[in-house]
mmCIF file of C-alpha atoms in Angstrom:
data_model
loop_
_atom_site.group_PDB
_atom_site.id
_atom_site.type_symbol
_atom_site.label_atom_id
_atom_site.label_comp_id
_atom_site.label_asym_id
_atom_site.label_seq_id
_atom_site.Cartn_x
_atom_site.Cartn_y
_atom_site.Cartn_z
ATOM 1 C CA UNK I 1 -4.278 -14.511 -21.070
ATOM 2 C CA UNK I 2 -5.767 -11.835 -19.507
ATOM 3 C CA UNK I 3 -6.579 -8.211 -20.491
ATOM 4 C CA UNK I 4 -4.443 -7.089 -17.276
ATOM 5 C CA UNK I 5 -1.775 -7.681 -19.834
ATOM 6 C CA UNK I 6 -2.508 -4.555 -21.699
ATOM 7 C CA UNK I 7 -2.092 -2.575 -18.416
ATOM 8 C CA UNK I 8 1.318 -1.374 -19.052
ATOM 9 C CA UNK I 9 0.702 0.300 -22.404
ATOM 10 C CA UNK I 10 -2.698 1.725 -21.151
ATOM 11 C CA UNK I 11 -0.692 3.245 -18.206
ATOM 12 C CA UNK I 12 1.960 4.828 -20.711
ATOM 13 C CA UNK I 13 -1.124 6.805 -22.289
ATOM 14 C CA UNK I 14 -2.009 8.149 -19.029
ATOM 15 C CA UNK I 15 1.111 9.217 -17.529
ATOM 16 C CA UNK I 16 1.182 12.834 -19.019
ATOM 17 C CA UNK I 17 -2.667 13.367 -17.462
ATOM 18 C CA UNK I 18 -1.172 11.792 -14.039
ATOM 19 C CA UNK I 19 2.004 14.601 -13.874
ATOM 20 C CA UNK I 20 -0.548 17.105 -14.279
ATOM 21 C CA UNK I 21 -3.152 15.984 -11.682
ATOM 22 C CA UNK I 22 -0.024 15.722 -9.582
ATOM 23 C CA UNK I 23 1.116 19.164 -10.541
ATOM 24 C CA UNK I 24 -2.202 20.418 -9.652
ATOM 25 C CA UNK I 25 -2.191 18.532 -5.974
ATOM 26 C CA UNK I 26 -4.484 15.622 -6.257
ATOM 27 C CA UNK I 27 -3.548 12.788 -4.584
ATOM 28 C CA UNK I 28 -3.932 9.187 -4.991
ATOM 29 C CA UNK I 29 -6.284 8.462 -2.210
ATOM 30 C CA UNK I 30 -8.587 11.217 -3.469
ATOM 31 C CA UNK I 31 -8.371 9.185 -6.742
ATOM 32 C CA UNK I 32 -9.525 5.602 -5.353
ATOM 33 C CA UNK I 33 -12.530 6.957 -3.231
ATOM 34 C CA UNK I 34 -14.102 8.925 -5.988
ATOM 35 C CA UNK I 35 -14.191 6.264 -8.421
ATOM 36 C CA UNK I 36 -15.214 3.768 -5.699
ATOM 37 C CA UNK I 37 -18.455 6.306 -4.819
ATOM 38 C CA UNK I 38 -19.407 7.141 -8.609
ATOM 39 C CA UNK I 39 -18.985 3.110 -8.970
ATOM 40 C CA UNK I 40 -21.700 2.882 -5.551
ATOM 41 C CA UNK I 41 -23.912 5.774 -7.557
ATOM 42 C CA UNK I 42 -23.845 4.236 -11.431
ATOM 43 C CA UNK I 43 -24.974 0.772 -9.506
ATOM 44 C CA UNK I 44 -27.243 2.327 -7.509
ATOM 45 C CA UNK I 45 -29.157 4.509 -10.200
ATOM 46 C CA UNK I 46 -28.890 1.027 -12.532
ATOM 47 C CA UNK I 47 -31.007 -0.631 -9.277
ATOM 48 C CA UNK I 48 -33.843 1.473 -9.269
ATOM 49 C CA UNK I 49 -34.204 2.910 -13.402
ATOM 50 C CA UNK I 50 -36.614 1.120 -15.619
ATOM 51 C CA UNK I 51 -35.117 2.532 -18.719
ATOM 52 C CA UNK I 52 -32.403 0.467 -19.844
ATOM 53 C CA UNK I 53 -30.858 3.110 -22.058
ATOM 54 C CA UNK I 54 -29.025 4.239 -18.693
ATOM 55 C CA UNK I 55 -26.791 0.514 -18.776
ATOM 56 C CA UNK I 56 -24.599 2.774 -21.132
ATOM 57 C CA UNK I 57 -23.031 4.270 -17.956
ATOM 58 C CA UNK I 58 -22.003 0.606 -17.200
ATOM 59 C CA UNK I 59 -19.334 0.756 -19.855
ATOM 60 C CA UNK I 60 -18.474 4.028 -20.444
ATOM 61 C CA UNK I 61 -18.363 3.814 -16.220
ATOM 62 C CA UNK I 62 -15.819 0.989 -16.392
ATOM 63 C CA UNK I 63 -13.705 2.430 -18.942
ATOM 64 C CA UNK I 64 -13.186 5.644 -16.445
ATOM 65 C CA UNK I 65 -12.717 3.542 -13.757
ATOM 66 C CA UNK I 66 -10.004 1.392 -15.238
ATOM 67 C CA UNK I 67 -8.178 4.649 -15.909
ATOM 68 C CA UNK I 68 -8.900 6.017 -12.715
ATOM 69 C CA UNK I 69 -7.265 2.823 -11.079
ATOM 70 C CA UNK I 70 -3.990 2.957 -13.238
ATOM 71 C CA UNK I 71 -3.701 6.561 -12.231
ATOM 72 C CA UNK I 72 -4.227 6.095 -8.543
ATOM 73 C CA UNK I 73 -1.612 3.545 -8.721
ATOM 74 C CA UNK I 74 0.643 5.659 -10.949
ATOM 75 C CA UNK I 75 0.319 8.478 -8.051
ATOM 76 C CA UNK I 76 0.982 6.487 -5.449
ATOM 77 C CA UNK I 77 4.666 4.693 -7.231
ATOM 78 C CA UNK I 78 5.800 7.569 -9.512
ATOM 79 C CA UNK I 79 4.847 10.604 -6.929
ATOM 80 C CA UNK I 80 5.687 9.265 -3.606
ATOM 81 C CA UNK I 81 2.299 8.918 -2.937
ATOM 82 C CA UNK I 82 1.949 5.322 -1.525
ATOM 83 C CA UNK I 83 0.226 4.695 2.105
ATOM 84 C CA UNK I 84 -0.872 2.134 4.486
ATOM 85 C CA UNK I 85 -4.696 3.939 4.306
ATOM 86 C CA UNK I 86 -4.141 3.452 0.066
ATOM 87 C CA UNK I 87 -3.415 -0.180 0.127
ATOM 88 C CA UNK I 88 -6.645 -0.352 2.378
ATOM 89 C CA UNK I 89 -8.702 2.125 0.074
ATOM 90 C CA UNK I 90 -7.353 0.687 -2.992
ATOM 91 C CA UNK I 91 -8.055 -2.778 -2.100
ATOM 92 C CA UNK I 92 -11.829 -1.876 -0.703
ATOM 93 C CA UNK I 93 -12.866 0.372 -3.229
ATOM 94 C CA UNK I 94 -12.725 -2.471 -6.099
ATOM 95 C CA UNK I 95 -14.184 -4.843 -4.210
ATOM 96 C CA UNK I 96 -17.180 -2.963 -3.200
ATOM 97 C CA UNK I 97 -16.978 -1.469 -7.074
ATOM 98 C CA UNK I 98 -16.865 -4.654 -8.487
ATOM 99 C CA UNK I 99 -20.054 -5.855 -6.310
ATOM 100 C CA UNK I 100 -22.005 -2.937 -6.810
ATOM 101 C CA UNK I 101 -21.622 -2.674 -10.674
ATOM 102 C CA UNK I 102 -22.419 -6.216 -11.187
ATOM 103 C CA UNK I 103 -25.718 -6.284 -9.225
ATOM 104 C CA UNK I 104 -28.035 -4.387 -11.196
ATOM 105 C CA UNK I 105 -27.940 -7.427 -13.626
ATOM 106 C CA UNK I 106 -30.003 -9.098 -10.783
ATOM 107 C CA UNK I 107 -33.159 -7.977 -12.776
ATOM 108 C CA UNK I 108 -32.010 -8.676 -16.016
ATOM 109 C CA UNK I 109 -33.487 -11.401 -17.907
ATOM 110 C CA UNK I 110 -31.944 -14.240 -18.566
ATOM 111 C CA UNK I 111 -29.810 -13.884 -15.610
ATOM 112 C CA UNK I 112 -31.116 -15.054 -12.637
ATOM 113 C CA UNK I 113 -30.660 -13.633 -9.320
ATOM 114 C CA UNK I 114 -28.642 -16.975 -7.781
ATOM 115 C CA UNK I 115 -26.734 -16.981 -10.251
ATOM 116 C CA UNK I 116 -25.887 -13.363 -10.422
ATOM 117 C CA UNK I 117 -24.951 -13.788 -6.792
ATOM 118 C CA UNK I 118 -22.510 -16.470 -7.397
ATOM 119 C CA UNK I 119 -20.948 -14.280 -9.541
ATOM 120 C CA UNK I 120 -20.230 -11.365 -7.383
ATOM 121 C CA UNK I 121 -18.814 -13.538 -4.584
ATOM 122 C CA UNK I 122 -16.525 -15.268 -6.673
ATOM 123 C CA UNK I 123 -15.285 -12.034 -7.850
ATOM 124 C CA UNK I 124 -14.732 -10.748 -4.732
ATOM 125 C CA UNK I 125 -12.946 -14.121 -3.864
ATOM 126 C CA UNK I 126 -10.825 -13.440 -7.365
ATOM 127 C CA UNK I 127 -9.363 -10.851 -5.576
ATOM 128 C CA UNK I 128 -9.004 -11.953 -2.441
ATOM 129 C CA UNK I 129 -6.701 -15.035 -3.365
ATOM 130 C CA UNK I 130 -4.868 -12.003 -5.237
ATOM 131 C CA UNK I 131 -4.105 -10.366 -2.011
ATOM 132 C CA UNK I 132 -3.352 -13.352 -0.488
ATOM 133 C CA UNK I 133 -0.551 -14.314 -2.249
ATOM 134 C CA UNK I 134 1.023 -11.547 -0.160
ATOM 135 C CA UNK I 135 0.484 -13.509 2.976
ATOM 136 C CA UNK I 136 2.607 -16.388 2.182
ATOM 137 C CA UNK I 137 5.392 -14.260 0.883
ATOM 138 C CA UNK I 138 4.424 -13.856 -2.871
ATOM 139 C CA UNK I 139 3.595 -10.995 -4.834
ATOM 140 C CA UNK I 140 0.357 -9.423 -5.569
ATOM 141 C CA UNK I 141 -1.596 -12.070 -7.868
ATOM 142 C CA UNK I 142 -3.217 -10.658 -11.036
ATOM 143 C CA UNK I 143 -4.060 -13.911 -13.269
ATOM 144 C CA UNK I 144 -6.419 -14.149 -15.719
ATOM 145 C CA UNK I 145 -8.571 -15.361 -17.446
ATOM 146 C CA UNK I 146 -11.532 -13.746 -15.457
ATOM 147 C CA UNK I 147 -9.848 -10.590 -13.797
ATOM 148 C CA UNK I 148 -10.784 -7.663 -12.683
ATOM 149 C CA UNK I 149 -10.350 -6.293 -16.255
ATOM 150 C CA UNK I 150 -11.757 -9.403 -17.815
ATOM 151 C CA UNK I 151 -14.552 -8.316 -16.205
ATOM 152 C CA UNK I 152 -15.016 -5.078 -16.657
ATOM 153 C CA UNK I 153 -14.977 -5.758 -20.397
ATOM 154 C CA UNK I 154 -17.849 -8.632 -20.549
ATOM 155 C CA UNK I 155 -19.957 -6.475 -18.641
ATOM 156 C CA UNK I 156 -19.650 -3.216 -20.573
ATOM 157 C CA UNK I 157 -20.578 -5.145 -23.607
ATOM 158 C CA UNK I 158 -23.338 -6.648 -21.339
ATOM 159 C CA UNK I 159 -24.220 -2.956 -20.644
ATOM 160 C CA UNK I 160 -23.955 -1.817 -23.912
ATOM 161 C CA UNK I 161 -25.670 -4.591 -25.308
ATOM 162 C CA UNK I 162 -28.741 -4.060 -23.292
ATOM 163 C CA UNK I 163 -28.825 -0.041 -23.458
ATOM 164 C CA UNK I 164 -29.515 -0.747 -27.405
ATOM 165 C CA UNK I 165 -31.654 -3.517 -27.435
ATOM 166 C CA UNK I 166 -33.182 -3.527 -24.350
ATOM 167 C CA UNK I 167 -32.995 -6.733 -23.161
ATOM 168 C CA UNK I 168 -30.398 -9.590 -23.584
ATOM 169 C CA UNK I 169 -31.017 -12.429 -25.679
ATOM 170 C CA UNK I 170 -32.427 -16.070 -23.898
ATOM 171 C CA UNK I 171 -28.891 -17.950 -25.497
ATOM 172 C CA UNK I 172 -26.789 -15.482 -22.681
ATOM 173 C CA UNK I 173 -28.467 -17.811 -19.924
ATOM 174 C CA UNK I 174 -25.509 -20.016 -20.373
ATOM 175 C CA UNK I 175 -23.205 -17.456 -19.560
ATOM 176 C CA UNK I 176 -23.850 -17.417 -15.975
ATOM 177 C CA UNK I 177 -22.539 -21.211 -15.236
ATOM 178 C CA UNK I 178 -19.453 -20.093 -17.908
ATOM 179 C CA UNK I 179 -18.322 -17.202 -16.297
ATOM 180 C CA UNK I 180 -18.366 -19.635 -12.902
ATOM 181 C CA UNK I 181 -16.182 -21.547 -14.412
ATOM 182 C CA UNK I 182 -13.856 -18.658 -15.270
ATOM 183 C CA UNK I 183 -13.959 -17.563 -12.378
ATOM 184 C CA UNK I 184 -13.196 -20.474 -10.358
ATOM 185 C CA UNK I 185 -10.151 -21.500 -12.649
ATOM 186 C CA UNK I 186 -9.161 -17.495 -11.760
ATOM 187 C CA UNK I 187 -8.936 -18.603 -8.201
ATOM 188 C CA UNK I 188 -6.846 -21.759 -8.905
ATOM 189 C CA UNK I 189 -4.754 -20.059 -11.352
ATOM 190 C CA UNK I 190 -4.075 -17.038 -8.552
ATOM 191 C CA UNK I 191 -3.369 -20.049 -5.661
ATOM 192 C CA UNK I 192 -1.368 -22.163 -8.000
ATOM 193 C CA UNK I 193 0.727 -19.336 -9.081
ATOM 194 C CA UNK I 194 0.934 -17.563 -5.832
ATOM 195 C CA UNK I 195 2.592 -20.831 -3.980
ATOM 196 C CA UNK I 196 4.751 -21.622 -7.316
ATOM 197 C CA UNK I 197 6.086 -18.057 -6.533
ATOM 198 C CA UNK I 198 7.190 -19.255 -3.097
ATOM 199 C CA UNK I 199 8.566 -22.194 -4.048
ATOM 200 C CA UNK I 200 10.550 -20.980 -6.947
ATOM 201 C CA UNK I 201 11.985 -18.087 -4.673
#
């Protein structure tokens, strides 16, 4: 299970808002890049404020990001709009999103810094087995259970969480060496089911 699954009906609510940005000329690259540079500026900002009221932007952020990357994808199929330069900025752009919204919980206690950067590389490696199903003739892997979505929502509540409390209670520690896990059975699940592709076909 994965929260990818809900992808469909989330892209049905944005469809009318995507034929009018098309109407109105924007294009799917122009899409992607923005919401990979507000993604670079939210981290950023979250790396260098002491007042954790600002994590808020981490979720609301991720929300408008997510529907920023089923419209850039809904430009690119439904308008004609797809691209050798938008497979490279599409892929890109979450990866370095994905790094650079996760980072600022570096500095928050209980997480540790390690561990934190554990995390981000076996995100970015979540992905990357994605992509590679396309190399051995499979399509474009997007199992769970610690997706790109996944993530998104366990670290909006992380961000909420924090922006009202301010801080993040000692018991969370745990959920460094979990979310390893997840993320490591993400990778076998995308392998696994990228070869069974193959085979089956």
């Amino acid at each position: 299970m994965s929260v990818y699954q809900l992808k469909s009906r989330f892209q049905d609510l944005l469809r009318p808002l995507t034929g009018r940005l098309a109407r109105c000329g924007v294009t799917a690259n122009q899409v992607t890049v923005t919401a990979m540079l507000i993604s670079v500026a939210v981290g950023a900002w979250l790396m260098i404020t002491d007042n954790k009221t600002w994590f808020w932007l981490i979720p609301i952020w991720l929300f408008i990001r997510m529907a920023m990357n089923a419209i850039d994808g809904m430009l690119a199929r439904e308008f004609n709009q797809k691209s050798t330069l938008g497979a490279y900025l599409n892929e890109i752009g979450d990866l370095v999103s994905d790094a650079t919204l996760i980072l600022p919980f570096v500095w928050i206690a209980p997480f540790q810094p390690q561990w934190i950067a554990v995390i981000i590389v076996l995100a970015l490696l979540t992905e990357i087995a994605g992509l590679l199903a396309l190399s051995v003739g499979a399509s474009r892997r997007y199992d769970g259970p610690m997706g790109k979505s996944d993530r998104a929502l366990l670290f909006g509540i992380l961000g909420g969480w924090l922006a009202v409390d301010g801080f993040l209670p000692q018991w969370m520690v745990w959920l460094q060496p979990l979310l390893i896990v997840l993320l490591l059975w993400t990778i076998f699940n995308r392998i696994r089911r990228g070869f069974a592709e193959v085979v089956k076909g």
